Short mmCIF file of C-alpha atoms in Angstrom, two decimals:
data_model
loop_
_atom_site.label_atom_id
_atom_site.label_comp_id
_atom_site.label_asym_id
_atom_site.label_seq_id
_atom_site.Cartn_x
_atom_site.Cartn_y
_atom_site.Cartn_z
CA UNK A 281 83.38 125.08 143.10
CA UNK A 282 85.70 128.12 143.07
CA UNK A 283 89.30 127.70 141.50
CA UNK A 284 92.01 128.40 143.78
CA UNK A 285 94.90 130.17 142.40
CA UNK A 286 98.08 129.57 143.96
CA UNK A 287 101.62 131.46 143.55
CA UNK A 288 104.48 129.04 144.36
CA UNK A 289 107.43 131.21 145.25
CA UNK A 290 110.74 129.16 144.73
CA UNK A 291 108.67 127.10 142.40
CA UNK A 292 111.68 125.60 140.98
CA UNK A 293 113.17 124.96 144.26
CA UNK A 294 113.54 121.42 146.45
CA UNK A 295 110.00 121.62 147.92
CA UNK A 296 108.26 124.23 145.43
CA UNK A 297 108.67 121.90 142.44
CA UNK A 298 107.12 118.98 144.40
CA UNK A 299 104.28 121.20 145.74
CA UNK A 300 103.65 122.09 142.21
CA UNK A 301 103.57 118.10 141.19
CA UNK A 302 101.18 117.26 143.63
CA UNK A 303 99.06 120.18 142.94
CA UNK A 304 99.29 119.87 139.08
CA UNK A 305 96.29 117.23 138.79
CA UNK A 306 93.97 118.91 141.10
CA UNK A 307 90.85 120.04 139.90
CA UNK A 308 89.68 123.60 140.53
CA UNK A 309 93.38 124.54 141.37
CA UNK A 310 95.61 126.91 139.10
CA UNK A 311 99.31 126.96 140.01
CA UNK A 312 101.47 129.90 138.98
CA UNK A 313 105.44 129.17 139.93
CA UNK A 314 107.14 132.49 141.24
CA UNK A 315 110.67 132.44 139.95
CA UNK A 316 113.08 134.53 137.77
CA UNK A 317 112.69 131.91 135.15
CA UNK A 318 108.95 132.49 134.75
CA UNK A 319 106.71 135.13 132.87
CA UNK A 320 105.54 136.47 134.87
CA UNK A 321 108.85 136.57 136.69
CA UNK A 322 109.53 136.91 140.31
CA UNK A 323 112.73 138.13 141.99
CA UNK A 324 113.07 138.82 145.88
CA UNK A 325 115.66 141.05 144.88
CA UNK A 326 113.57 143.33 142.37
CA UNK A 327 109.78 144.13 144.32
CA UNK A 328 108.70 145.91 140.99
CA UNK A 329 108.05 142.18 139.88
CA UNK A 330 106.20 141.12 142.83
CA UNK A 331 102.93 142.80 141.95
CA UNK A 332 102.38 141.25 138.18
CA UNK A 333 103.42 137.83 139.81
CA UNK A 334 100.38 138.02 142.51
CA UNK A 335 97.72 139.61 140.24
CA UNK A 336 94.79 136.98 140.00
CA UNK A 337 96.32 135.03 142.80
CA UNK A 338 94.69 134.39 146.33
CA UNK A 339 96.79 131.84 147.78
CA UNK A 340 100.93 132.04 148.24
CA UNK A 341 103.70 129.63 149.20
CA UNK A 342 106.40 131.57 150.63
CA UNK A 343 109.89 130.51 150.49
CA UNK A 344 112.78 132.75 150.70
CA UNK A 345 116.00 132.48 149.33
CA UNK A 346 118.62 132.31 150.46
CA UNK A 347 117.31 131.91 154.11
CA UNK A 348 114.77 133.77 156.67
CA UNK A 349 118.03 134.04 159.02
CA UNK A 350 119.71 136.56 156.64
CA UNK A 351 119.56 140.25 158.04
CA UNK A 352 117.66 141.61 155.51
CA UNK A 353 114.86 138.88 155.53
CA UNK A 354 112.22 140.54 157.74
CA UNK A 355 112.35 143.79 156.02
CA UNK A 356 111.53 142.00 152.86
CA UNK A 357 109.02 139.70 154.00
CA UNK A 358 107.19 142.62 155.59
CA UNK A 359 107.38 144.37 152.40
CA UNK A 360 105.86 141.30 150.48
CA UNK A 361 103.38 140.25 152.70
CA UNK A 362 101.63 143.65 153.27
CA UNK A 363 101.90 144.11 149.37
CA UNK A 364 100.10 140.55 148.99
CA UNK A 365 97.40 141.40 151.58
CA UNK A 366 97.00 144.84 149.59
CA UNK A 367 96.45 142.62 146.62
CA UNK A 368 93.82 140.84 147.62
CA UNK A 369 95.66 137.56 148.94
CA UNK A 370 93.80 135.37 151.14
CA UNK A 371 96.08 132.91 152.59
CA UNK A 372 99.83 132.51 152.93
CA UNK A 373 101.99 129.35 153.88
CA UNK A 374 105.39 130.27 154.92
CA UNK A 375 108.18 127.64 154.80
CA UNK A 376 110.39 128.46 157.79
CA UNK A 377 113.30 126.75 159.62
CA UNK A 378 113.14 124.58 162.73
CA UNK A 379 114.97 126.22 165.64
CA UNK A 380 115.98 129.47 163.77
CA UNK A 381 114.90 132.46 166.19
CA UNK A 382 115.88 134.89 163.14
CA UNK A 383 112.89 133.11 161.05
CA UNK A 384 110.69 133.07 163.78
CA UNK A 385 110.87 137.21 163.56
CA UNK A 386 109.65 136.27 159.87
CA UNK A 387 106.81 133.89 160.90
CA UNK A 388 105.57 136.66 163.40
CA UNK A 389 105.35 139.14 160.35
CA UNK A 390 103.56 136.69 158.34
CA UNK A 391 100.89 135.97 161.15
CA UNK A 392 100.54 139.97 161.50
CA UNK A 393 100.25 140.80 157.90
CA UNK A 394 98.40 137.69 156.40
CA UNK A 395 94.28 137.35 156.25
CA UNK A 396 95.08 133.44 157.05
CA UNK A 397 98.52 131.85 157.25
CA UNK A 398 100.10 128.28 158.07
CA UNK A 399 103.60 128.25 159.46
CA UNK A 400 105.55 125.12 158.18
CA UNK A 401 108.94 124.88 160.45
CA UNK A 402 111.13 121.91 158.80
CA UNK A 403 114.68 120.09 160.07
CA UNK A 404 117.41 119.76 157.57
CA UNK A 405 116.12 118.35 154.46
CA UNK A 406 117.20 114.67 153.54
CA UNK A 407 117.64 116.06 150.16
CA UNK A 408 120.51 118.14 151.19
CA UNK A 409 122.33 114.52 150.46
CA UNK A 410 121.44 114.28 146.97
CA UNK A 411 120.31 117.44 145.76
CA UNK A 412 122.39 120.20 147.54
CA UNK A 413 125.50 120.86 149.36
CA UNK A 414 126.56 117.26 150.51
CA UNK A 415 126.16 115.91 146.90
CA UNK A 416 129.60 116.81 145.79
CA UNK A 417 131.33 115.70 148.68
CA UNK A 418 129.58 112.44 148.62
CA UNK A 419 130.47 111.89 145.12
CA UNK A 420 134.38 112.60 145.92
CA UNK A 421 134.29 109.86 148.54
CA UNK A 422 135.18 112.48 151.30
CA UNK A 423 132.61 114.62 153.53
CA UNK A 424 134.20 116.95 156.23
CA UNK A 425 131.89 118.61 158.64
CA UNK A 426 131.85 120.37 161.66
CA UNK A 427 129.19 119.29 164.47
CA UNK A 428 129.53 115.67 163.42
CA UNK A 429 127.91 114.58 166.94
CA UNK A 430 124.91 116.67 166.68
CA UNK A 431 121.74 114.45 166.37
CA UNK A 432 119.32 116.06 163.66
CA UNK A 433 115.87 114.56 162.54
CA UNK A 434 116.42 114.97 158.88
CA UNK A 435 113.31 115.33 157.09
CA UNK A 436 112.22 114.23 153.61
CA UNK A 437 111.15 116.83 151.37
CA UNK A 438 108.45 114.79 149.69
CA UNK A 439 106.86 114.80 153.27
CA UNK A 440 107.26 118.77 153.44
CA UNK A 441 105.85 119.33 150.23
CA UNK A 442 102.61 117.04 150.91
CA UNK A 443 102.16 118.95 154.41
CA UNK A 444 102.62 122.41 152.30
CA UNK A 445 100.12 121.19 149.63
CA UNK A 446 97.58 120.43 152.49
CA UNK A 447 97.90 123.78 153.92
CA UNK A 448 97.66 125.29 150.64
CA UNK A 449 94.22 123.40 149.98
CA UNK A 450 92.55 122.99 153.63
CA UNK A 451 91.29 125.39 156.02
CA UNK A 452 91.49 123.21 158.67
CA UNK A 453 95.12 124.10 158.83
CA UNK A 454 94.56 127.89 159.08
CA UNK A 455 96.41 129.23 162.11
CA UNK A 456 98.36 126.45 162.83
CA UNK A 457 102.24 126.03 162.80
CA UNK A 458 103.70 122.71 162.23
CA UNK A 459 107.21 121.71 163.26
CA UNK A 460 108.47 118.72 160.60
CA UNK A 461 111.25 116.18 161.20
CA UNK A 462 112.06 112.59 160.32
CA UNK A 463 111.15 109.83 162.70
CA UNK A 464 114.68 109.33 164.00
CA UNK A 465 117.74 111.33 164.99
CA UNK A 466 121.07 110.74 163.19
CA UNK A 467 124.23 112.48 163.10
CA UNK A 468 125.84 114.07 159.76
CA UNK A 469 128.47 110.86 160.44
CA UNK A 470 125.85 108.50 160.70
CA UNK A 471 123.81 109.72 157.88
CA UNK A 472 126.72 109.68 155.50
CA UNK A 473 127.60 105.69 156.42
CA UNK A 474 124.22 105.01 155.54
CA UNK A 475 124.59 106.29 151.94
CA UNK A 476 127.61 104.53 151.59
CA UNK A 477 126.37 101.14 152.77
CA UNK A 478 123.55 101.30 150.65
CA UNK A 479 125.92 102.27 147.59
CA UNK A 480 128.24 100.15 148.31
CA UNK A 481 130.78 102.75 148.28
CA UNK A 482 133.72 104.00 150.27
CA UNK A 483 132.85 107.58 151.68
CA UNK A 484 135.28 108.58 154.35
CA UNK A 485 133.65 111.21 157.14
CA UNK A 486 135.97 113.69 158.96
CA UNK A 487 134.89 115.95 161.72
CA UNK A 488 136.04 119.37 161.38
CA UNK A 489 135.94 122.54 163.85
CA UNK A 490 133.52 125.17 162.55
CA UNK A 491 136.88 127.53 162.02
CA UNK A 492 138.57 124.79 160.01
CA UNK A 493 135.15 124.14 157.67
CA UNK A 494 135.09 128.18 157.33
CA UNK A 495 138.54 127.95 156.01
CA UNK A 496 138.18 124.92 153.72
CA UNK A 497 135.28 126.80 152.17
CA UNK A 498 137.35 129.90 151.60
CA UNK A 499 139.81 127.69 149.96
CA UNK A 500 137.29 126.59 147.74
CA UNK A 501 136.08 130.19 146.87
CA UNK A 502 132.92 129.88 148.48
CA UNK A 503 131.14 133.11 148.29
CA UNK A 504 131.03 135.25 151.51
CA UNK A 505 127.31 135.29 151.65
CA UNK A 506 127.04 131.52 151.78
CA UNK A 507 129.81 131.36 154.31
CA UNK A 508 127.87 133.58 156.68
CA UNK A 509 124.66 131.66 156.08
CA UNK A 510 126.94 128.31 156.76
CA UNK A 511 128.53 129.95 160.00
CA UNK A 512 124.97 130.69 161.25
CA UNK A 513 123.39 127.37 160.49
CA UNK A 514 126.35 125.44 162.17
CA UNK A 515 126.78 127.75 165.31
CA UNK A 516 123.10 129.12 166.04
CA UNK A 517 121.05 126.00 165.00
CA UNK A 518 123.00 122.81 165.00
CA UNK A 519 123.84 123.43 168.81
CA UNK A 520 121.38 120.40 169.93
CA UNK A 521 118.26 122.66 170.05
CA UNK A 522 116.81 120.35 167.43
CA UNK A 523 117.68 117.02 168.43
CA UNK A 524 114.16 115.80 168.93
CA UNK A 525 111.29 114.42 166.75
CA UNK A 526 107.78 115.21 166.34
CA UNK A 527 104.71 113.71 165.10
CA UNK A 528 103.12 116.87 163.14
CA UNK A 529 103.94 115.27 159.61
CA UNK A 530 101.71 112.03 160.82
CA UNK A 531 99.06 114.44 162.53
CA UNK A 532 98.72 116.19 158.86
CA UNK A 533 99.09 113.38 156.57
CA UNK A 534 97.82 110.34 158.93
CA UNK A 535 101.11 108.40 158.13
CA UNK A 536 104.45 108.23 159.52
CA UNK A 537 107.49 110.62 158.46
CA UNK A 538 109.68 108.96 155.80
CA UNK A 539 112.76 107.29 157.18
CA UNK A 540 116.03 108.44 156.01
CA UNK A 541 116.88 104.78 155.65
CA UNK A 542 113.86 104.58 153.10
CA UNK A 543 115.05 107.93 151.85
CA UNK A 544 118.59 106.47 151.16
CA UNK A 545 117.24 103.40 149.18
CA UNK A 546 115.05 105.35 146.87
CA UNK A 547 117.57 107.74 146.37
CA UNK A 548 120.03 105.22 145.58
CA UNK A 549 118.13 103.88 142.67
CA UNK A 550 118.01 106.90 140.45
CA UNK A 551 122.00 106.53 140.35
CA UNK A 552 122.55 110.07 141.67
CA UNK A 553 125.50 108.97 144.12
CA UNK A 554 127.16 107.00 141.08
CA UNK A 555 130.32 108.67 140.99
CA UNK A 556 131.15 107.57 137.37
CA UNK A 557 128.38 108.97 136.08
CA UNK A 558 128.19 112.11 138.00
CA UNK A 559 131.91 113.19 137.83
CA UNK A 560 132.90 111.97 134.40
#
């Protein structure tokens, strides 16, 4: 059997490193991580690094930082996917954002450019509460967010990675677009309350207007690029358009999507939400 050679862009990210772990022990699969820290390196901001990272590769998993919604994403995705196809890439799997109209422009570019493709649209990750933007507020015991009443089907990064791995390895997913969600709808306030209950901690939640939230981020000297993205996500995506669930995870994996409660129970055992360990 011919060895499949896969480049994972964002190989150190939430989904990328999980996909790498899933593929690590597969026979006839070689994995190359695409990031600035690897050799050869890959940097979205430096197209000169792209060709070397693609050399000898036949399949690419595309995750774009910071988000496919940023204004220059379509131009960069078009340039990369065109180069990839010219360099013999046979298939591309794109991680996209569910309900992001701008991200769908990038999806169409991939569809038009790649020889074979799979699109994986994901809702907000469970792991945003343990590996990303919401971790520090949870550790401090005070979470303040806008759109507190909007229902979101938080999706587990492990599930997303399994779907991506399936799409990378199996031709039956070619030409398919999957929308991944968790099995239930929760508000941010309800999600934080579940973490508080399992950890036995008091975690206050305050609902803010988007304007108040942006002002708070500026007080904490968050970069304007990040603020732009936050403003986009909370104003354009978290408007209720994603307040529904799908069965695409079950369709691909043959099992139910991971429930947020199960994610919280598993994650709490790691101690990541232990304020003493994290803030000392």
